[in-house]
Coordinates of C-alpha atoms in Angstrom, one line a residue:
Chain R
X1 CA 0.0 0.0 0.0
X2 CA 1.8 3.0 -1.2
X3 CA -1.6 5.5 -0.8
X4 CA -3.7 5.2 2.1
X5 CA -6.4 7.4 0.7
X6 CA -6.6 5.1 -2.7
X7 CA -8.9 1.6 -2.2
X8 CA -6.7 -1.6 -2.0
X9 CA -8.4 -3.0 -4.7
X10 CA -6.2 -0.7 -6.4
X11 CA -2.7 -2.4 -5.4
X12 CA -2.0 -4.8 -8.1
X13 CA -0.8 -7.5 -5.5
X14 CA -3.8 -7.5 -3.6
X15 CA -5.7 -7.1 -6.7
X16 CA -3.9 -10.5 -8.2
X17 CA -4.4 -12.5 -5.7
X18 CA -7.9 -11.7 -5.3
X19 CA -8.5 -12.6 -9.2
X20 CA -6.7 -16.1 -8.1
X21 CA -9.4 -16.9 -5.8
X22 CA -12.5 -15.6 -7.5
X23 CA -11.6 -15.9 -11.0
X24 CA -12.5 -19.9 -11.8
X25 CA -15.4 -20.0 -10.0
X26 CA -16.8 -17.1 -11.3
X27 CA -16.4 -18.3 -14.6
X28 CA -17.6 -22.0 -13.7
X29 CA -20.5 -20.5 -12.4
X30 CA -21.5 -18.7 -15.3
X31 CA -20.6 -21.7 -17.3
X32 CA -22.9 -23.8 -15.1
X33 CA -25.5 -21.4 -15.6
X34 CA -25.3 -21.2 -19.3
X35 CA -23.4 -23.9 -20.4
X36 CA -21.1 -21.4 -23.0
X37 CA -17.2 -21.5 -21.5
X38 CA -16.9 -19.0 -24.2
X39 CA -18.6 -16.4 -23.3
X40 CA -18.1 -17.2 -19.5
X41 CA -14.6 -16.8 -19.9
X42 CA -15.2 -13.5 -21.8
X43 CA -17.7 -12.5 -19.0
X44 CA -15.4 -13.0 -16.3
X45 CA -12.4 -10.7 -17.8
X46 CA -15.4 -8.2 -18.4
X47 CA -16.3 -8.2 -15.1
X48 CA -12.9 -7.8 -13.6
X49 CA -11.7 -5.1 -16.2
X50 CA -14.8 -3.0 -14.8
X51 CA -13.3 -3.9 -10.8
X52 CA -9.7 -2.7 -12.0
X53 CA -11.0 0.6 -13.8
X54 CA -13.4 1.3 -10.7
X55 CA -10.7 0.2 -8.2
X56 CA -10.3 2.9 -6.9
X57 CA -14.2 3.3 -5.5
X58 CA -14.8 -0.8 -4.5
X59 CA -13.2 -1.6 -1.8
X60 CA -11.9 -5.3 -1.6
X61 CA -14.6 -6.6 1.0
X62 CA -16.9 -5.0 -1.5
X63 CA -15.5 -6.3 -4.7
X64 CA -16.7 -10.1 -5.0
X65 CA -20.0 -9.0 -4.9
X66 CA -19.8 -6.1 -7.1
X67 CA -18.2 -8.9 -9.2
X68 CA -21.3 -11.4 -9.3
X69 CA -23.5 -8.7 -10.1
X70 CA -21.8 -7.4 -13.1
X71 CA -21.6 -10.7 -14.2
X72 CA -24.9 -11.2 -13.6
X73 CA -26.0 -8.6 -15.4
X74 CA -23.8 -8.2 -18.1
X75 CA -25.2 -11.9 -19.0
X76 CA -28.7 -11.7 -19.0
X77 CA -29.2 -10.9 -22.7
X78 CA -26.2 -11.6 -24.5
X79 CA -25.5 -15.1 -23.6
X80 CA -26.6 -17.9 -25.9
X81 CA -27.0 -21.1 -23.7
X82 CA -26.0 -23.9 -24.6
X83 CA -25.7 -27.8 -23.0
X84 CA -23.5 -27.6 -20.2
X85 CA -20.8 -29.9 -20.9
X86 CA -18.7 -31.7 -18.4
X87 CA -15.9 -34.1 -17.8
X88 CA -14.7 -36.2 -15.3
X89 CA -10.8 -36.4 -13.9
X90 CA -9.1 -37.9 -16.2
X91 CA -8.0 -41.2 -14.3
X92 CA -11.5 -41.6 -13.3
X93 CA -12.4 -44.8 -14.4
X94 CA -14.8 -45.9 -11.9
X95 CA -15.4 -46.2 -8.0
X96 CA -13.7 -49.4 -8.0
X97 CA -10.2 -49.5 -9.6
X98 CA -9.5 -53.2 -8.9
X99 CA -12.2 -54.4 -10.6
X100 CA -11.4 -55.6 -14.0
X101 CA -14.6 -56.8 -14.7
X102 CA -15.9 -56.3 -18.2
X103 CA -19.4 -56.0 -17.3
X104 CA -18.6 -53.7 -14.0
X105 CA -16.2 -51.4 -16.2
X106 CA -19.5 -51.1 -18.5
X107 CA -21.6 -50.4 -15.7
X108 CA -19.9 -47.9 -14.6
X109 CA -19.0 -45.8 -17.8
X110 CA -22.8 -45.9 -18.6
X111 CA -23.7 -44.6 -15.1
X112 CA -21.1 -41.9 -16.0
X113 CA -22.5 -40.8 -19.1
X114 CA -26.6 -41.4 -17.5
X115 CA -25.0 -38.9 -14.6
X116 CA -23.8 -36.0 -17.3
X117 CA -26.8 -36.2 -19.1
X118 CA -29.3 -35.8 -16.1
X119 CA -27.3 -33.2 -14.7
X120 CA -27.8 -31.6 -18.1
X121 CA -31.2 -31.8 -17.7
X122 CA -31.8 -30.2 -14.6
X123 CA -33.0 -26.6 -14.1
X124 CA -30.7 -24.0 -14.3
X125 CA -31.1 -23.3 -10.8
X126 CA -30.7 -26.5 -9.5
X127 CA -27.5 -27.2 -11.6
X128 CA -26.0 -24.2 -10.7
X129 CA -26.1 -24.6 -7.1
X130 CA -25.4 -28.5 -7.4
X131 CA -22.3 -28.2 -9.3
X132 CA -20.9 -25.2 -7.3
X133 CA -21.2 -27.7 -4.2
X134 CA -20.0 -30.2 -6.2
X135 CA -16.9 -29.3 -8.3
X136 CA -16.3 -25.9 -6.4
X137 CA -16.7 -27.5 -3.2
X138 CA -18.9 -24.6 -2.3
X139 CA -20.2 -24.2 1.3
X140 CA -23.8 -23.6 1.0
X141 CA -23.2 -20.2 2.9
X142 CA -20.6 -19.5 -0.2
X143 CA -22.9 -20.1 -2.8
X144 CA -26.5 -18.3 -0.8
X145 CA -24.2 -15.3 -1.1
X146 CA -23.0 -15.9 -4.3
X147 CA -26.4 -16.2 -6.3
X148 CA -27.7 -13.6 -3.4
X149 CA -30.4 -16.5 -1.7
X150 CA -30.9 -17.6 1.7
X151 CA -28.9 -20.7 2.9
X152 CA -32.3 -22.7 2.9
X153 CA -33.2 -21.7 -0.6
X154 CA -29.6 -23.6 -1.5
X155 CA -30.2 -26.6 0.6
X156 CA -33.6 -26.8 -1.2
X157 CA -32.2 -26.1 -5.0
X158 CA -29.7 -28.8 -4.3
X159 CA -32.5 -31.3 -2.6
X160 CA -34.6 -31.5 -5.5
X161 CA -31.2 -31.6 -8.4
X162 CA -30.6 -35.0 -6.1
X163 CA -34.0 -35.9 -6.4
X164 CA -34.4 -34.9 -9.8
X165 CA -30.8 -36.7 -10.6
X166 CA -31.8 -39.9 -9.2
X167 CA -35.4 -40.0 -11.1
X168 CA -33.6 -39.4 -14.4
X169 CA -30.9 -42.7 -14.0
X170 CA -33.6 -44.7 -12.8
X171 CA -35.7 -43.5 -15.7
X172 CA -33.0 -44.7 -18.6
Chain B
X1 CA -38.1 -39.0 5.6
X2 CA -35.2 -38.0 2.6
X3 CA -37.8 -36.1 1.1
X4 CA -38.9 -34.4 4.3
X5 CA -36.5 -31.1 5.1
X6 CA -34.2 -31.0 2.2
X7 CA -32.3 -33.7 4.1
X8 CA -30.4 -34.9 0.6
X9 CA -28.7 -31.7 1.1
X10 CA -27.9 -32.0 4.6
X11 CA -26.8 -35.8 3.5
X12 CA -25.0 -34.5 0.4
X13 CA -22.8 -32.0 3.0
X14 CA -22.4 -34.2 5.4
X15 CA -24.5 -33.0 8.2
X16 CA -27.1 -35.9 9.0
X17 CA -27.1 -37.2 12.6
X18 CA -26.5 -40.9 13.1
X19 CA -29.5 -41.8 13.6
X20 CA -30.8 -39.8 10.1
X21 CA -27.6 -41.6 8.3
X22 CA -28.3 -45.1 9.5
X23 CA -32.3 -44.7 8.4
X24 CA -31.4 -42.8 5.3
X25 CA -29.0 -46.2 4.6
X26 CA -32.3 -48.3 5.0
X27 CA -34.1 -46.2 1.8
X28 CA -34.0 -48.6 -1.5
X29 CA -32.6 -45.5 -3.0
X30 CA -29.6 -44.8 -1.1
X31 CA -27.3 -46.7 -3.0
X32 CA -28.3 -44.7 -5.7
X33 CA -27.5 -41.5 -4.3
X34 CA -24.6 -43.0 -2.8
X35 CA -23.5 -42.9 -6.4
X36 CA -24.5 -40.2 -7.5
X37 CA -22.4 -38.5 -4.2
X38 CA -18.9 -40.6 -5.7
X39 CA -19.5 -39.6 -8.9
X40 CA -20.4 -35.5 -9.2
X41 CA -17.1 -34.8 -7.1
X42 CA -15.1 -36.6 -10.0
X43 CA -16.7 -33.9 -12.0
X44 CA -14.5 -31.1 -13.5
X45 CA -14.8 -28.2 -15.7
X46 CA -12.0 -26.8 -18.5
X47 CA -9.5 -25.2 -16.9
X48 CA -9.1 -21.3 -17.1
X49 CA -6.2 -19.8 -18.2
X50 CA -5.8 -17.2 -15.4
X51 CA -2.1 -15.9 -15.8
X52 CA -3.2 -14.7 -19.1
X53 CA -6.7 -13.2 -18.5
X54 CA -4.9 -11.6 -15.1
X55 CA -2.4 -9.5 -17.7
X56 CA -5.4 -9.0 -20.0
X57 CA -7.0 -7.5 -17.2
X58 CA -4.1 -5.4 -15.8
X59 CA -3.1 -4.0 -19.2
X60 CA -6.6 -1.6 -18.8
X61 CA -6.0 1.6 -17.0
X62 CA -7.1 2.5 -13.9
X63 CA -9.8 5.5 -14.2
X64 CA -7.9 8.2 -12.4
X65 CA -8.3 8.2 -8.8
X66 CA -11.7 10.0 -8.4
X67 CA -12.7 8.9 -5.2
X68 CA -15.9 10.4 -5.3
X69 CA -16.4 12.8 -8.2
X70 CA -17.5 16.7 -7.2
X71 CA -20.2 16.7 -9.4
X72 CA -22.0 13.4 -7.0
X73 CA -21.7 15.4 -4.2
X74 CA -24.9 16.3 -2.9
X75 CA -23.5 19.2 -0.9
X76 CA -21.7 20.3 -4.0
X77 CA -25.5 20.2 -6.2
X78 CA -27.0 22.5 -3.5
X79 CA -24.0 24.9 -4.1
X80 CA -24.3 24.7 -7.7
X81 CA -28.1 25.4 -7.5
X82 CA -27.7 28.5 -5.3
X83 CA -24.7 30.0 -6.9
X84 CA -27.1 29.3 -9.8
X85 CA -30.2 30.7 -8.3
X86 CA -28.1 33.5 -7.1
X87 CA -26.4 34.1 -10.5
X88 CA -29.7 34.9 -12.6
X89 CA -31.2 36.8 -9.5
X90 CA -28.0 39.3 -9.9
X91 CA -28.2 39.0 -14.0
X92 CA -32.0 39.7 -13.6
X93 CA -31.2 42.3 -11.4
X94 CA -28.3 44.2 -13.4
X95 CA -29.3 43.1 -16.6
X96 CA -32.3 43.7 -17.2
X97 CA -34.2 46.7 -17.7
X98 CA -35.9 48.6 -14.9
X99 CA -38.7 50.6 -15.0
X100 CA -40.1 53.0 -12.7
X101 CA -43.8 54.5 -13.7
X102 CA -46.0 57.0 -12.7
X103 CA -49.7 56.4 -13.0
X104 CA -52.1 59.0 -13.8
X105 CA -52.8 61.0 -10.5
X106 CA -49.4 59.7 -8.7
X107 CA -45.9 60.9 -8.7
X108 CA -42.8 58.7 -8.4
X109 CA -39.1 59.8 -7.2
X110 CA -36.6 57.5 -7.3
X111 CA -32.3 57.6 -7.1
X112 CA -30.7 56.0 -10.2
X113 CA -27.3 54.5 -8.9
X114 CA -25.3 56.8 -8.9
X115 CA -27.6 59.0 -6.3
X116 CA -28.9 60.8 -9.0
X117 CA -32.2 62.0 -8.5
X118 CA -35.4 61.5 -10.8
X119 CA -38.9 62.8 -10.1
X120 CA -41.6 61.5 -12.2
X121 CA -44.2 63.6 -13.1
X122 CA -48.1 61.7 -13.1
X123 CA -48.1 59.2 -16.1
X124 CA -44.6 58.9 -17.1
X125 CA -42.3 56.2 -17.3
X126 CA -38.3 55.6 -17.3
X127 CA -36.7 52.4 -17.8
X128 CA -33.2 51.9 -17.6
X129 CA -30.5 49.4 -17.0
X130 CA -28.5 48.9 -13.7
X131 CA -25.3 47.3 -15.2
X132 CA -22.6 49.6 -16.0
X133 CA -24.9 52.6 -14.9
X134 CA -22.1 54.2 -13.6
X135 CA -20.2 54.5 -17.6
X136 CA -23.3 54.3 -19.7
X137 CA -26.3 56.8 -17.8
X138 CA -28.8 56.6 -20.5
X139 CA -32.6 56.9 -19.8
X140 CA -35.7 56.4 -21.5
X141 CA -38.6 58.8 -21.0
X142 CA -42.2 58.9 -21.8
X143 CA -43.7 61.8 -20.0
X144 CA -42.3 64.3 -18.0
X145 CA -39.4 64.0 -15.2
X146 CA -37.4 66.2 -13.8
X147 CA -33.5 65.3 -12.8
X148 CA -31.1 66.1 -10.8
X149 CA -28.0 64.2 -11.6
X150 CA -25.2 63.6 -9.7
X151 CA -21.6 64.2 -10.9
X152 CA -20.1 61.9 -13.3
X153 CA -20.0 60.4 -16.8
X154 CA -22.6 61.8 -20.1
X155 CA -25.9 61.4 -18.7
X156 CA -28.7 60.7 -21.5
X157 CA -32.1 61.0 -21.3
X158 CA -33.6 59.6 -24.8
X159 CA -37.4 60.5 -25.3
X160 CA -39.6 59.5 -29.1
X161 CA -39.2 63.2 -29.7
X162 CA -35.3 63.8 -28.9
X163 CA -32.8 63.7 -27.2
X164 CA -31.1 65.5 -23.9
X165 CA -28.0 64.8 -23.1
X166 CA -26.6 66.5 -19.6
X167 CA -23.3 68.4 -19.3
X168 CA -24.7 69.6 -15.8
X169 CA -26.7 69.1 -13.2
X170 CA -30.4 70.0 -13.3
X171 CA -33.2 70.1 -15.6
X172 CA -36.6 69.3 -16.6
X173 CA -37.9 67.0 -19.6
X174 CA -41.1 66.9 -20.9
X175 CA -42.5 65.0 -24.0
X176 CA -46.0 65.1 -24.6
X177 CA -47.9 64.1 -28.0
X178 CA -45.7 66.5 -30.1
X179 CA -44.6 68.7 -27.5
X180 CA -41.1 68.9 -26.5
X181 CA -40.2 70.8 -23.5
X182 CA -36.7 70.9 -21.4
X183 CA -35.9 73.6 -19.1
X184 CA -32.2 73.9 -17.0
X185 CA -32.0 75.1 -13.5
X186 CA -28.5 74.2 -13.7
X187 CA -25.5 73.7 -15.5
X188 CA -25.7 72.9 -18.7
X189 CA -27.8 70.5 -20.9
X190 CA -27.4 69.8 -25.2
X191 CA -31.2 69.1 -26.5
X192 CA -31.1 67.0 -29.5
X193 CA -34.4 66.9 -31.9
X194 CA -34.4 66.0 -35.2
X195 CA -31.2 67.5 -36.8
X196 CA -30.9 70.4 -34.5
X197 CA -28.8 70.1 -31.3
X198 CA -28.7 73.0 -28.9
X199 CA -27.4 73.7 -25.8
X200 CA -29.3 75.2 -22.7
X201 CA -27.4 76.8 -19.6
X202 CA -29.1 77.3 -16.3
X203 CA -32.8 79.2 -16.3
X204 CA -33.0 78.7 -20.6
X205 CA -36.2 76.6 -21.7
X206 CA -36.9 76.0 -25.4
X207 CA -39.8 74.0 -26.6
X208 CA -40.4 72.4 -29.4
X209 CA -43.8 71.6 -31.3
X210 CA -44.5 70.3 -34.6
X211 CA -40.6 70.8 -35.6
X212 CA -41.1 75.1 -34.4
X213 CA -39.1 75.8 -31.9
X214 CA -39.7 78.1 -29.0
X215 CA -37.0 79.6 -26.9
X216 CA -37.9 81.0 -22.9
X217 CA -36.6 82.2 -20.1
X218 CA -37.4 80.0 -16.9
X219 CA -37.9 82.4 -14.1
X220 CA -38.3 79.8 -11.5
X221 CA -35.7 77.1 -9.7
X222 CA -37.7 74.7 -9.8
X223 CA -40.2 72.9 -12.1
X224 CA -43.7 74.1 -10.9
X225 CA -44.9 70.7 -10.6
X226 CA -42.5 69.8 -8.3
X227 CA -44.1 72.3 -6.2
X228 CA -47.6 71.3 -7.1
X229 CA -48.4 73.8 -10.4
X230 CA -47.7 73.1 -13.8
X231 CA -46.5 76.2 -15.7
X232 CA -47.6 76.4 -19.0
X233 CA -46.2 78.5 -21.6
X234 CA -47.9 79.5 -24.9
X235 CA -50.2 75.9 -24.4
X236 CA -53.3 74.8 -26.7
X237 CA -56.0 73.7 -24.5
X238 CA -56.3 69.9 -25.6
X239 CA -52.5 69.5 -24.3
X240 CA -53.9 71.2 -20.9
X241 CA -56.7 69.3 -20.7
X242 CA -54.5 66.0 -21.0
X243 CA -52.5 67.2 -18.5
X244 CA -55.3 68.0 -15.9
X245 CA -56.2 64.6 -17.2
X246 CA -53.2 62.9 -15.6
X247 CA -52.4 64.7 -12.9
X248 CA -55.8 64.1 -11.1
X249 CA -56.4 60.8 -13.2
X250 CA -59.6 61.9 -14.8
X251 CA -61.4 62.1 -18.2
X252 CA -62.6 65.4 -19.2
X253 CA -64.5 66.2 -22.6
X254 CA -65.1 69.0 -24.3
X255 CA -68.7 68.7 -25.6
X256 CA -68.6 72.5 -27.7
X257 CA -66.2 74.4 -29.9
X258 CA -63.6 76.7 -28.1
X259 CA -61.2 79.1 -28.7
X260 CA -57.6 78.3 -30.2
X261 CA -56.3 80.7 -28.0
X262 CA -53.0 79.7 -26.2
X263 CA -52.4 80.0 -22.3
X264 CA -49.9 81.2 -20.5
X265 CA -49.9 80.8 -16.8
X266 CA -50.0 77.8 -13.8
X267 CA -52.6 75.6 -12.8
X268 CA -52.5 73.8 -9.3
X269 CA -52.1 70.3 -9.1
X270 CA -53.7 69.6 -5.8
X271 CA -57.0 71.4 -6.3
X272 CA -58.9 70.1 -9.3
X273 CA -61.8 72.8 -8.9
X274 CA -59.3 75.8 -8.9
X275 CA -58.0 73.7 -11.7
X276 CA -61.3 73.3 -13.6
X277 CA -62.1 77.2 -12.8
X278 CA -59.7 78.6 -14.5
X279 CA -59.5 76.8 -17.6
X280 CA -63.0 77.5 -17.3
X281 CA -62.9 81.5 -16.9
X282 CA -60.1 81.7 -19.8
X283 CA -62.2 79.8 -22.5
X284 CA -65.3 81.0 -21.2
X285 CA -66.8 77.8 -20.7
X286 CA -68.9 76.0 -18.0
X287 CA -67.6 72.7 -16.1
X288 CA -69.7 70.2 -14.8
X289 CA -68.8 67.4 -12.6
X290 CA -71.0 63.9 -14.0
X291 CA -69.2 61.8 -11.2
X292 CA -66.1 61.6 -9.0
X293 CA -63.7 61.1 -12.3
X294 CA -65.5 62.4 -15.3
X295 CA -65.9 65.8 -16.3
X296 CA -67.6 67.9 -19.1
X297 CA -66.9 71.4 -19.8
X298 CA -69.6 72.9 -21.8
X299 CA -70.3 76.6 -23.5
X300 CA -71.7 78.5 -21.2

């Protein structure tokens, strides 16, 4: 801090290493929202060109949420969504790794493939908070801010994407 | 009991009791969402390059370090709007032109700003401007005034008939219909009408009608109005009549022929039946009162 009377969202060290922790979850929620990594990714640099030209009048405990809502905003009508694709880790395989058996390793790549598609299929709502649990690791305090809801309404979104989830692989 | 409470989300974050978690392990479904559990947190999205969006990012300037623009103030709107409001009352004031007016029957006396005295005679009117007064002293008259102007720069008074411009101090101006009167009581004054320009010293009057011009003597200090007569000099009747007319704010008619003869002498201005009698006596004629502000003089 070199200037006390200029925000610290203006230092460039502070302002780093806030992008490092907000950055890839922004964007993965906007990609779990609308399914275009694309535009999410272009979203996200939006949003955090606006905090770096306006550093100077958000200050940093103000500056994740000033965050979500730009990029909330900013996406409302320009965003083309699309089928949110996703992937497992690589040397995922399957919940058992010892067993070589043809018919278990089939069982389990189909369950993998029934799981991306339901999750596909849910709400927008309920995938968003699901996934931000989920991959993120989100606590659902973290994500009720984040999507500006009450705890409960998380723990209900992400209730009925289980529900839903389960009904869809026992559908196919 | 899963579907009760949202517990799949309590379940899903690992905050079921042991009890609720060895029930929940009863449900035909459990294995299911076991699953489902193992599988989502093998999930993973495309990375993001971050190094480069952070330069991307960093490589846009900074809006200059407004930390809260003037303009947003509030306290800084209320000053604008007063200095503002402030600004047009004291353009209004200095800008524009002011007029002071003397209705029929009244009398007005006023200081311009420079302390120079005007008195307005009944049913005249001056307007002049405030701004720059002190390098520019010009005047508009309709009527009759009489000034007394203090020391200082070219003092103008313009009237439809002519002009007067002062070199001195006092003097009388009086422009009625086609009549043209100044007199000086002081100093010097230079009468402008039409193309002839002339230039009065103290106690000179010259009067012009119809383009004649009529030079005379004052014999007084003072305009006789100002001391509640108005002298006139070599006067048709109609112009005396209008002047009776406005200096007691009345209508009078004449409802016969009369003379053409011209008058010479002073009428009161605070006694409208002296008034009326003498005009009366002169042209031999009869005035009669019809109410409070109308009056008819007949032949006799």
């Amino acid at each position: 801090m070199t200037n006390n009377s200029l925000s610290e969202t203006c230092d460039e060290i502070i302002f780093s290493n806030f992008f490092k922790k907000h950055a890839k979850s922004l964007r993965n929620f906007l990609f779990y929202k609308y399914g275009n990594k694309d535009q999410a990714d272009d979203l996200v640099q939006e949003a955090f060109i606006k905090l770096w030209q306006n550093c100077a009048s958000v200050p940093i405990e103000k500056a994740k949420s000033y965050l979500y809502t730009i990029a909330n905003n900013s996406s409302l009508n320009e965003i083309k969504h699309q089928k949110v694709v996703l992937q497992y880790e690589n040397n995922f395989t399957g919940l058992d790794k010892t067993n070589e058996n043809p018919e278990y390793i089939l069982e389990e790549k189909q369950f993998k493939e029934k799981l991306l598609n339901a999750i596909e299929n849910l709400n927008e709502t309920q995938r968003v908070a699901f996934l931000m649990h989920r991959i993120d690791g989100k606590k659902y305090s973290e994500i009720a801010e984040e999507l500006n809801i009450s705890v409960k309404a998380v723990e209900k979104r992400i209730h009925l994407a289980l529900v839903e989830l389960r009904k869809t692989i026992d559908f196919k | 009991m899963m579907e009760k409470n949202y517990n799949l989300s309590k379940w899903l974050n690992n905050e079921l009791t042991e009890a609720e978690l060895a029930e929940f392990k009863a449900d035909p479904d459990f294995e299911k969402y076991e699953k489902i559990k193992n599988f989502s947190a093998q999930l993973k999205v495309a990375d993001l390059d971050e190094a480069k969006m952070l330069d991307n990012i960093l490589s846009h300037k900074k809006e200059t370090a407004k930390v809260i623009p003037l303009y947003k103030n509030w306290m800084f709107r209320v000053a604008a709007v007063l200095v503002l409001v402030l600004g047009i009352t004291f353009a209004v004031q200095n800008f524009s032109t002011e007029t002071q007016y003397a209705s029929n029957g009244k009398r007005t006396s006023f200081l311009l700003p420079d302390n120079s005295e005007v008195v307005l005679n009944a049913g005249s009117e001056i307007e002049y401007k405030k701004w720059n007064w002190k390098n520019n002293r010009n005047l508009e008259l309709q009527g009759e005034a009489y000034f007394k102007v203090a020391k200082g720069q070219k003092f103008e008074v313009k009237t439809s008939l002519g002009k007067v411009t002062v070199l001195g101090t006092q003097f009388d101006v009086k422009a009625r219909k086609n009549r043209f009167d100044i007199t000086c009581f002081e100093g010097r004054v230079k009468v402008n009408y039409k193309d002839k320009e002339i230039i009065l010293t103290h106690g000179q009057s010259v009067t012009f009608e119809n383009g004649n011009q009529i030079n005379t003597t004052a014999t007084v200090q003072k305009p006789e109005w100002l001391e509640n007569k108005i002298a006139f000099s070599k006067e048709k009747l109609p112009n005396i009549i209008d002047e009776i007319q406005r200096q007691y704010d009345v209508t009078i008619s004449i409802k016969s022929g009369y003379s053409n003869e011209l008058f010479t002498g002073k009428i009161p201005t605070d006694n409208l039946d002296i008034a009326l009698q003498i005009i009366a006596t002169t042209y031999n004629l009869e005035s009669k009162k019809i109410d409070a502000n109308t009056i008819i003089f007949e032949k006799k």
